[in-house]
Amino acid sequence: RMAATEAKKMVVDLMREKKELEEEIEQLQKELKGMGAGMSGSMVDKDGFPRSDVDVHGVMHLRNKIIRRRNDFSTLMQNIEKAMLSYHKALKDEEAEKKEKNKKIARERMKKEVLRVHSELIRDNPNMENSEALQKAIRIVQNNNKKTLAPESEAETPRKEAKDATAAGPSYPPFLRVERVWEDSPSEAAGLKPNDEVFRFGSINKSNLKADSLAKLVGHSENQPIEVALRRNGKDVVVVLVPKRWSGRGLLGCFLKPI
């Protein structure tokens, strides 16, 4: 079984690879545009001869390379989705294992405490039946546990918050605020809520944000998962957003306002 730290490292490495591949594709497209061509358009003239106004061989080479890189990108996004699912499953498995371990420790502690109280009751009350003493010992220990349950629950809260913050990865200043989320949209399905403050959208954060970077990322990621790290009510959490066609406009179904 994969550990959460190992799964998280895999996601981080794949996201870094995704960013590098996006930059490579963007650069190849710029080169193609600089040659006076695009991904479509004939490379022969009206007489059926290779066009003389462009480097036909160079254009075809770049087109093929871009197609290969786009195929690589699709495969990479599938791997990212699998890695993210593995990461979240590993987190749940570790949390469940931790809870079960704590329950086992609590049961053993309670058993020892019952036996100790039982021995004290028998010692102090020689005429008390063994079964009566055992039942009384159980009630005493249970009552004592109820009194200490609330503080223990409160003590667990900081650990949970720390885990949520770790899952979100490095924390950057927020650069987007969710103003509105439309019903039945991809954003609603992902769990985005109004007033959420986004500090990482896939590989984009405030330090590398460009005017069109968000639109390009969403356009390239249709039907592919994007990890969105956000700040909600003072806590850093992560949601998985899958841009796709829906009944409304765009691929997200939310209004993001720059901060």
mmCIF file of C-alpha atoms in Angstrom:
data_model
loop_
_atom_site.group_PDB
_atom_site.id
_atom_site.type_symbol
_atom_site.label_atom_id
_atom_site.label_comp_id
_atom_site.label_asym_id
_atom_site.label_seq_id
_atom_site.Cartn_x
_atom_site.Cartn_y
_atom_site.Cartn_z
ATOM 1 C CA ARG A 1 0.000 0.000 0.000
ATOM 2 C CA MET A 2 1.326 3.438 -0.960
ATOM 3 C CA ALA A 3 1.968 5.868 1.903
ATOM 4 C CA ALA A 4 0.388 9.318 1.747
ATOM 5 C CA THR A 5 3.781 11.081 1.699
ATOM 6 C CA GLU A 6 4.926 8.927 -1.226
ATOM 7 C CA ALA A 7 1.648 9.495 -3.094
ATOM 8 C CA LYS A 8 1.851 13.245 -2.475
ATOM 9 C CA LYS A 9 5.406 13.373 -3.823
ATOM 10 C CA MET A 10 4.224 11.558 -6.949
ATOM 11 C CA VAL A 11 1.458 14.154 -7.467
ATOM 12 C CA VAL A 12 3.899 17.051 -6.962
ATOM 13 C CA ASP A 13 6.380 15.522 -9.428
ATOM 14 C CA LEU A 14 3.660 14.938 -12.028
ATOM 15 C CA MET A 15 2.325 18.486 -11.616
ATOM 16 C CA ARG A 16 5.844 19.820 -12.165
ATOM 17 C CA GLU A 17 6.146 17.649 -15.290
ATOM 18 C CA LYS A 18 2.751 18.972 -16.453
ATOM 19 C CA LYS A 19 3.928 22.566 -16.106
ATOM 20 C CA GLU A 20 7.103 21.856 -18.086
ATOM 21 C CA LEU A 21 5.102 20.126 -20.827
ATOM 22 C CA GLU A 22 2.654 23.044 -21.030
ATOM 23 C CA GLU A 23 5.542 25.457 -21.434
ATOM 24 C CA GLU A 24 7.117 23.268 -24.141
ATOM 25 C CA ILE A 25 3.855 23.067 -26.108
ATOM 26 C CA GLU A 26 3.388 26.822 -25.814
ATOM 27 C CA GLN A 27 6.916 27.418 -27.095
ATOM 28 C CA LEU A 28 6.421 25.026 -30.039
ATOM 29 C CA GLN A 29 3.198 26.819 -30.972
ATOM 30 C CA LYS A 30 5.034 30.162 -30.915
ATOM 31 C CA GLU A 31 7.715 28.722 -33.222
ATOM 32 C CA LEU A 32 5.040 27.431 -35.597
ATOM 33 C CA LYS A 33 3.289 30.794 -35.631
ATOM 34 C CA GLY A 34 6.624 32.491 -36.283
ATOM 35 C CA MET A 35 6.969 30.363 -39.418
ATOM 36 C CA GLY A 36 3.667 31.760 -40.669
ATOM 37 C CA ALA A 37 1.660 28.600 -40.109
ATOM 38 C CA GLY A 38 -0.628 26.908 -37.630
ATOM 39 C CA MET A 39 -1.802 23.403 -36.831
ATOM 40 C CA SER A 40 -4.134 23.426 -39.826
ATOM 41 C CA GLY A 41 -3.864 24.665 -43.372
ATOM 42 C CA SER A 42 -2.574 23.043 -46.534
ATOM 43 C CA MET A 43 1.146 22.899 -47.295
ATOM 44 C CA VAL A 44 0.584 22.760 -51.056
ATOM 45 C CA ASP A 45 -0.440 25.531 -53.452
ATOM 46 C CA LYS A 46 -3.420 25.539 -55.814
ATOM 47 C CA ASP A 47 -1.378 23.587 -58.365
ATOM 48 C CA GLY A 48 -0.560 20.849 -55.875
ATOM 49 C CA PHE A 49 3.086 21.838 -55.360
ATOM 50 C CA PRO A 50 4.713 22.448 -51.962
ATOM 51 C CA ARG A 51 4.197 26.052 -50.898
ATOM 52 C CA SER A 52 7.176 28.294 -51.501
ATOM 53 C CA ASP A 53 6.257 30.903 -48.869
ATOM 54 C CA VAL A 54 6.877 28.632 -45.872
ATOM 55 C CA ASP A 55 9.366 25.999 -44.744
ATOM 56 C CA VAL A 56 7.081 23.030 -45.442
ATOM 57 C CA HIS A 57 9.424 20.464 -43.910
ATOM 58 C CA GLY A 58 9.930 22.588 -40.791
ATOM 59 C CA VAL A 59 6.188 23.226 -40.384
ATOM 60 C CA MET A 60 5.319 19.525 -40.728
ATOM 61 C CA HIS A 61 8.047 18.624 -38.244
ATOM 62 C CA LEU A 62 6.694 21.110 -35.676
ATOM 63 C CA ARG A 63 3.100 20.015 -36.238
ATOM 64 C CA ASN A 64 4.007 16.384 -35.628
ATOM 65 C CA LYS A 65 6.000 17.312 -32.546
ATOM 66 C CA ILE A 66 3.092 19.333 -31.108
ATOM 67 C CA ILE A 67 0.698 16.431 -31.739
ATOM 68 C CA ARG A 68 3.059 14.051 -29.936
ATOM 69 C CA ARG A 69 3.412 16.458 -27.007
ATOM 70 C CA ARG A 70 -0.373 16.870 -26.798
ATOM 71 C CA ASN A 71 -0.727 13.094 -26.679
ATOM 72 C CA ASP A 72 1.907 13.029 -23.947
ATOM 73 C CA PHE A 73 -0.087 15.715 -22.120
ATOM 74 C CA SER A 74 -3.290 13.641 -22.243
ATOM 75 C CA THR A 75 -1.462 10.616 -20.876
ATOM 76 C CA LEU A 76 0.158 12.744 -18.183
ATOM 77 C CA MET A 77 -3.226 14.134 -17.069
ATOM 78 C CA GLN A 78 -4.561 10.595 -16.728
ATOM 79 C CA ASN A 79 -1.555 9.729 -14.578
ATOM 80 C CA ILE A 80 -2.137 12.848 -12.466
ATOM 81 C CA GLU A 81 -5.756 11.855 -11.903
ATOM 82 C CA LYS A 82 -4.703 8.347 -10.821
ATOM 83 C CA ALA A 83 -1.984 9.763 -8.563
ATOM 84 C CA MET A 84 -4.389 12.209 -6.913
ATOM 85 C CA LEU A 85 -6.919 9.442 -6.292
ATOM 86 C CA SER A 86 -4.138 7.325 -4.787
ATOM 87 C CA TYR A 87 -3.054 10.237 -2.606
ATOM 88 C CA HIS A 88 -6.516 10.914 -1.209
ATOM 89 C CA LYS A 89 -7.107 7.171 -0.701
ATOM 90 C CA ALA A 90 -3.797 6.900 1.158
ATOM 91 C CA LEU A 91 -4.821 9.807 3.404
ATOM 92 C CA LYS A 92 -8.124 8.106 4.202
ATOM 93 C CA ASP A 93 -6.440 4.747 4.801
ATOM 94 C CA GLU A 94 -3.884 6.264 7.149
ATOM 95 C CA GLU A 95 -6.590 8.182 9.006
ATOM 96 C CA ALA A 96 -8.708 5.020 9.362
ATOM 97 C CA GLU A 97 -5.663 3.044 10.518
ATOM 98 C CA LYS A 98 -4.806 5.747 13.052
ATOM 99 C CA LYS A 99 -8.365 5.786 14.416
ATOM 100 C CA GLU A 100 -8.423 2.010 14.736
ATOM 101 C CA LYS A 101 -5.073 2.056 16.511
ATOM 102 C CA ASN A 102 -6.314 4.732 18.916
ATOM 103 C CA LYS A 103 -9.465 2.707 19.590
ATOM 104 C CA LYS A 104 -7.384 -0.361 20.357
ATOM 105 C CA ILE A 105 -5.153 1.617 22.721
ATOM 106 C CA ALA A 106 -8.233 3.106 24.403
ATOM 107 C CA ARG A 107 -9.791 -0.342 24.846
ATOM 108 C CA GLU A 108 -6.616 -1.748 26.404
ATOM 109 C CA ARG A 109 -6.310 1.297 28.678
ATOM 110 C CA MET A 110 -9.939 0.976 29.730
ATOM 111 C CA LYS A 111 -9.537 -2.745 30.400
ATOM 112 C CA LYS A 112 -6.542 -2.120 32.666
ATOM 113 C CA GLU A 113 -8.391 0.674 34.456
ATOM 114 C CA VAL A 114 -11.449 -1.546 35.020
ATOM 115 C CA LEU A 115 -9.276 -4.275 36.487
ATOM 116 C CA ARG A 116 -7.554 -1.762 38.770
ATOM 117 C CA VAL A 117 -10.839 -0.294 40.033
ATOM 118 C CA HIS A 118 -12.301 -3.790 40.379
ATOM 119 C CA SER A 119 -9.379 -4.851 42.573
ATOM 120 C CA GLU A 120 -9.794 -1.758 44.755
ATOM 121 C CA LEU A 121 -13.539 -2.424 45.176
ATOM 122 C CA ILE A 122 -12.962 -6.047 46.204
ATOM 123 C CA ARG A 123 -10.233 -4.944 48.599
ATOM 124 C CA ASP A 124 -12.357 -2.222 50.213
ATOM 125 C CA ASN A 125 -15.594 -4.246 50.170
ATOM 126 C CA PRO A 126 -14.801 -7.886 51.058
ATOM 127 C CA ASN A 127 -18.487 -8.862 51.049
ATOM 128 C CA MET A 128 -19.178 -7.518 47.544
ATOM 129 C CA GLU A 129 -19.840 -10.119 44.855
ATOM 130 C CA ASN A 130 -17.191 -10.331 42.161
ATOM 131 C CA SER A 131 -19.715 -9.724 39.333
ATOM 132 C CA GLU A 132 -21.194 -6.724 41.170
ATOM 133 C CA ALA A 133 -17.743 -5.251 41.707
ATOM 134 C CA LEU A 134 -16.915 -5.763 38.018
ATOM 135 C CA GLN A 135 -20.102 -4.002 36.831
ATOM 136 C CA LYS A 136 -19.496 -1.120 39.227
ATOM 137 C CA ALA A 137 -15.883 -0.809 38.085
ATOM 138 C CA ILE A 138 -17.034 -0.617 34.455
ATOM 139 C CA ARG A 139 -19.535 2.144 35.284
ATOM 140 C CA ILE A 140 -16.907 4.141 37.202
ATOM 141 C CA VAL A 141 -14.389 3.936 34.361
ATOM 142 C CA GLN A 142 -17.018 4.819 31.744
ATOM 143 C CA ASN A 143 -18.099 7.882 33.705
ATOM 144 C CA ASN A 144 -14.485 9.008 34.096
ATOM 145 C CA ASN A 145 -13.946 8.612 30.345
ATOM 146 C CA LYS A 146 -17.009 10.753 29.555
ATOM 147 C CA LYS A 147 -15.595 13.569 31.667
ATOM 148 C CA THR A 148 -12.298 13.568 29.743
ATOM 149 C CA LEU A 149 -13.773 12.968 26.255
ATOM 150 C CA ALA A 150 -14.345 16.644 25.338
ATOM 151 C CA PRO A 151 -10.770 17.816 26.049
ATOM 152 C CA GLU A 152 -9.385 14.891 24.028
ATOM 153 C CA SER A 153 -11.597 15.796 21.069
ATOM 154 C CA GLU A 154 -10.452 19.409 21.256
ATOM 155 C CA ALA A 155 -6.850 18.290 21.372
ATOM 156 C CA GLU A 156 -7.320 16.402 18.091
ATOM 157 C CA THR A 157 -8.515 19.503 16.213
ATOM 158 C CA PRO A 158 -5.111 21.176 15.645
ATOM 159 C CA ARG A 159 -3.714 17.913 14.268
ATOM 160 C CA LYS A 160 -6.544 17.654 11.732
ATOM 161 C CA GLU A 161 -6.079 21.249 10.646
ATOM 162 C CA ALA A 162 -2.361 20.676 10.219
ATOM 163 C CA LYS A 163 -3.105 17.666 8.029
ATOM 164 C CA ASP A 164 -5.455 19.721 5.853
ATOM 165 C CA ALA A 165 -2.811 22.436 5.467
ATOM 166 C CA THR A 166 -0.179 19.843 4.509
ATOM 167 C CA ALA A 167 -2.497 18.345 1.901
ATOM 168 C CA ALA A 168 -2.853 21.749 0.303
ATOM 169 C CA GLY A 169 0.901 21.927 -0.296
ATOM 170 C CA PRO A 170 2.912 25.169 -0.138
ATOM 171 C CA SER A 171 0.722 28.113 0.859
ATOM 172 C CA TYR A 172 0.932 31.214 -1.368
ATOM 173 C CA PRO A 173 -0.950 34.518 -1.094
ATOM 174 C CA PRO A 174 -4.448 34.137 -2.583
ATOM 175 C CA PHE A 175 -4.964 35.695 -6.006
ATOM 176 C CA LEU A 176 -8.588 34.757 -6.768
ATOM 177 C CA ARG A 177 -11.845 34.906 -4.835
ATOM 178 C CA VAL A 178 -14.857 32.764 -5.698
ATOM 179 C CA GLU A 179 -17.710 35.260 -6.052
ATOM 180 C CA ARG A 180 -20.394 32.887 -7.315
ATOM 181 C CA VAL A 181 -20.853 29.165 -8.008
ATOM 182 C CA TRP A 182 -23.619 28.093 -10.390
ATOM 183 C CA GLU A 183 -25.848 25.135 -9.581
ATOM 184 C CA ASP A 184 -25.030 21.789 -11.259
ATOM 185 C CA SER A 185 -21.721 23.209 -12.514
ATOM 186 C CA PRO A 186 -18.268 21.556 -12.406
ATOM 187 C CA SER A 187 -17.300 24.033 -9.672
ATOM 188 C CA GLU A 188 -20.243 23.032 -7.499
ATOM 189 C CA ALA A 189 -19.390 19.349 -8.052
ATOM 190 C CA ALA A 190 -15.822 20.064 -6.936
ATOM 191 C CA GLY A 191 -17.040 21.723 -3.730
ATOM 192 C CA LEU A 192 -16.096 25.332 -4.446
ATOM 193 C CA LYS A 193 -18.020 27.852 -2.355
ATOM 194 C CA PRO A 194 -18.500 31.641 -2.485
ATOM 195 C CA ASN A 195 -15.755 33.568 -0.626
ATOM 196 C CA ASP A 196 -13.214 30.762 -1.067
ATOM 197 C CA GLU A 197 -9.821 32.364 -1.732
ATOM 198 C CA VAL A 198 -7.701 30.467 -4.267
ATOM 199 C CA PHE A 199 -3.932 30.502 -3.726
ATOM 200 C CA ARG A 200 -3.017 27.691 -6.131
ATOM 201 C CA PHE A 201 -4.895 26.666 -9.277
ATOM 202 C CA GLY A 202 -3.131 23.621 -10.694
ATOM 203 C CA SER A 203 0.431 24.804 -11.284
ATOM 204 C CA ILE A 204 -0.553 28.494 -11.152
ATOM 205 C CA ASN A 205 0.051 30.666 -8.104
ATOM 206 C CA LYS A 206 0.443 34.399 -7.526
ATOM 207 C CA SER A 207 4.178 34.353 -8.280
ATOM 208 C CA ASN A 208 3.835 32.858 -11.788
ATOM 209 C CA LEU A 209 0.364 34.177 -12.729
ATOM 210 C CA LYS A 210 0.090 35.686 -16.227
ATOM 211 C CA ALA A 211 -2.825 37.417 -17.905
ATOM 212 C CA ASP A 212 -3.893 34.373 -19.918
ATOM 213 C CA SER A 213 -2.354 31.515 -17.920
ATOM 214 C CA LEU A 214 -5.587 30.537 -16.134
ATOM 215 C CA ALA A 215 -7.646 30.487 -19.337
ATOM 216 C CA LYS A 216 -4.986 28.394 -21.095
ATOM 217 C CA LEU A 217 -4.760 25.908 -18.230
ATOM 218 C CA VAL A 218 -8.538 25.455 -18.096
ATOM 219 C CA GLY A 219 -8.739 25.141 -21.897
ATOM 220 C CA HIS A 220 -6.004 22.493 -21.976
ATOM 221 C CA SER A 221 -7.553 20.595 -19.035
ATOM 222 C CA GLU A 222 -11.070 19.919 -20.312
ATOM 223 C CA ASN A 223 -12.317 16.672 -18.681
ATOM 224 C CA GLN A 224 -9.044 16.465 -16.744
ATOM 225 C CA PRO A 225 -8.656 17.035 -12.978
ATOM 226 C CA ILE A 226 -7.070 20.223 -11.634
ATOM 227 C CA GLU A 227 -6.009 20.436 -7.995
ATOM 228 C CA VAL A 228 -7.200 23.729 -6.506
ATOM 229 C CA ALA A 229 -5.793 24.837 -3.139
ATOM 230 C CA LEU A 230 -7.867 27.443 -1.369
ATOM 231 C CA ARG A 231 -8.357 29.195 1.939
ATOM 232 C CA ARG A 232 -11.773 28.771 3.551
ATOM 233 C CA ASN A 233 -12.639 30.225 6.942
ATOM 234 C CA GLY A 234 -8.968 30.433 7.862
ATOM 235 C CA LYS A 235 -8.165 26.849 6.815
ATOM 236 C CA ASP A 236 -6.221 25.656 3.769
ATOM 237 C CA VAL A 237 -8.042 22.898 1.900
ATOM 238 C CA VAL A 238 -7.788 21.197 -1.496
ATOM 239 C CA VAL A 239 -10.534 20.374 -3.993
ATOM 240 C CA VAL A 240 -10.312 18.605 -7.350
ATOM 241 C CA LEU A 241 -11.961 20.558 -10.168
ATOM 242 C CA VAL A 242 -12.652 18.937 -13.555
ATOM 243 C CA PRO A 243 -13.374 21.574 -16.269
ATOM 244 C CA LYS A 244 -16.022 20.266 -18.666
ATOM 245 C CA ARG A 245 -19.007 21.182 -20.784
ATOM 246 C CA TRP A 246 -22.225 21.613 -18.820
ATOM 247 C CA SER A 247 -25.594 23.281 -19.279
ATOM 248 C CA GLY A 248 -24.186 26.755 -18.571
ATOM 249 C CA ARG A 249 -21.417 28.877 -20.055
ATOM 250 C CA GLY A 250 -17.719 27.997 -19.972
ATOM 251 C CA LEU A 251 -16.045 24.974 -18.435
ATOM 252 C CA LEU A 252 -16.090 25.894 -14.727
ATOM 253 C CA GLY A 253 -19.440 27.396 -13.800
ATOM 254 C CA CYS A 254 -18.120 29.906 -11.314
ATOM 255 C CA PHE A 255 -17.132 33.561 -11.232
ATOM 256 C CA LEU A 256 -13.546 34.123 -10.061
ATOM 257 C CA LYS A 257 -12.576 37.661 -9.095
ATOM 258 C CA PRO A 258 -8.898 38.709 -8.942
ATOM 259 C CA ILE A 259 -7.763 39.809 -5.495
#
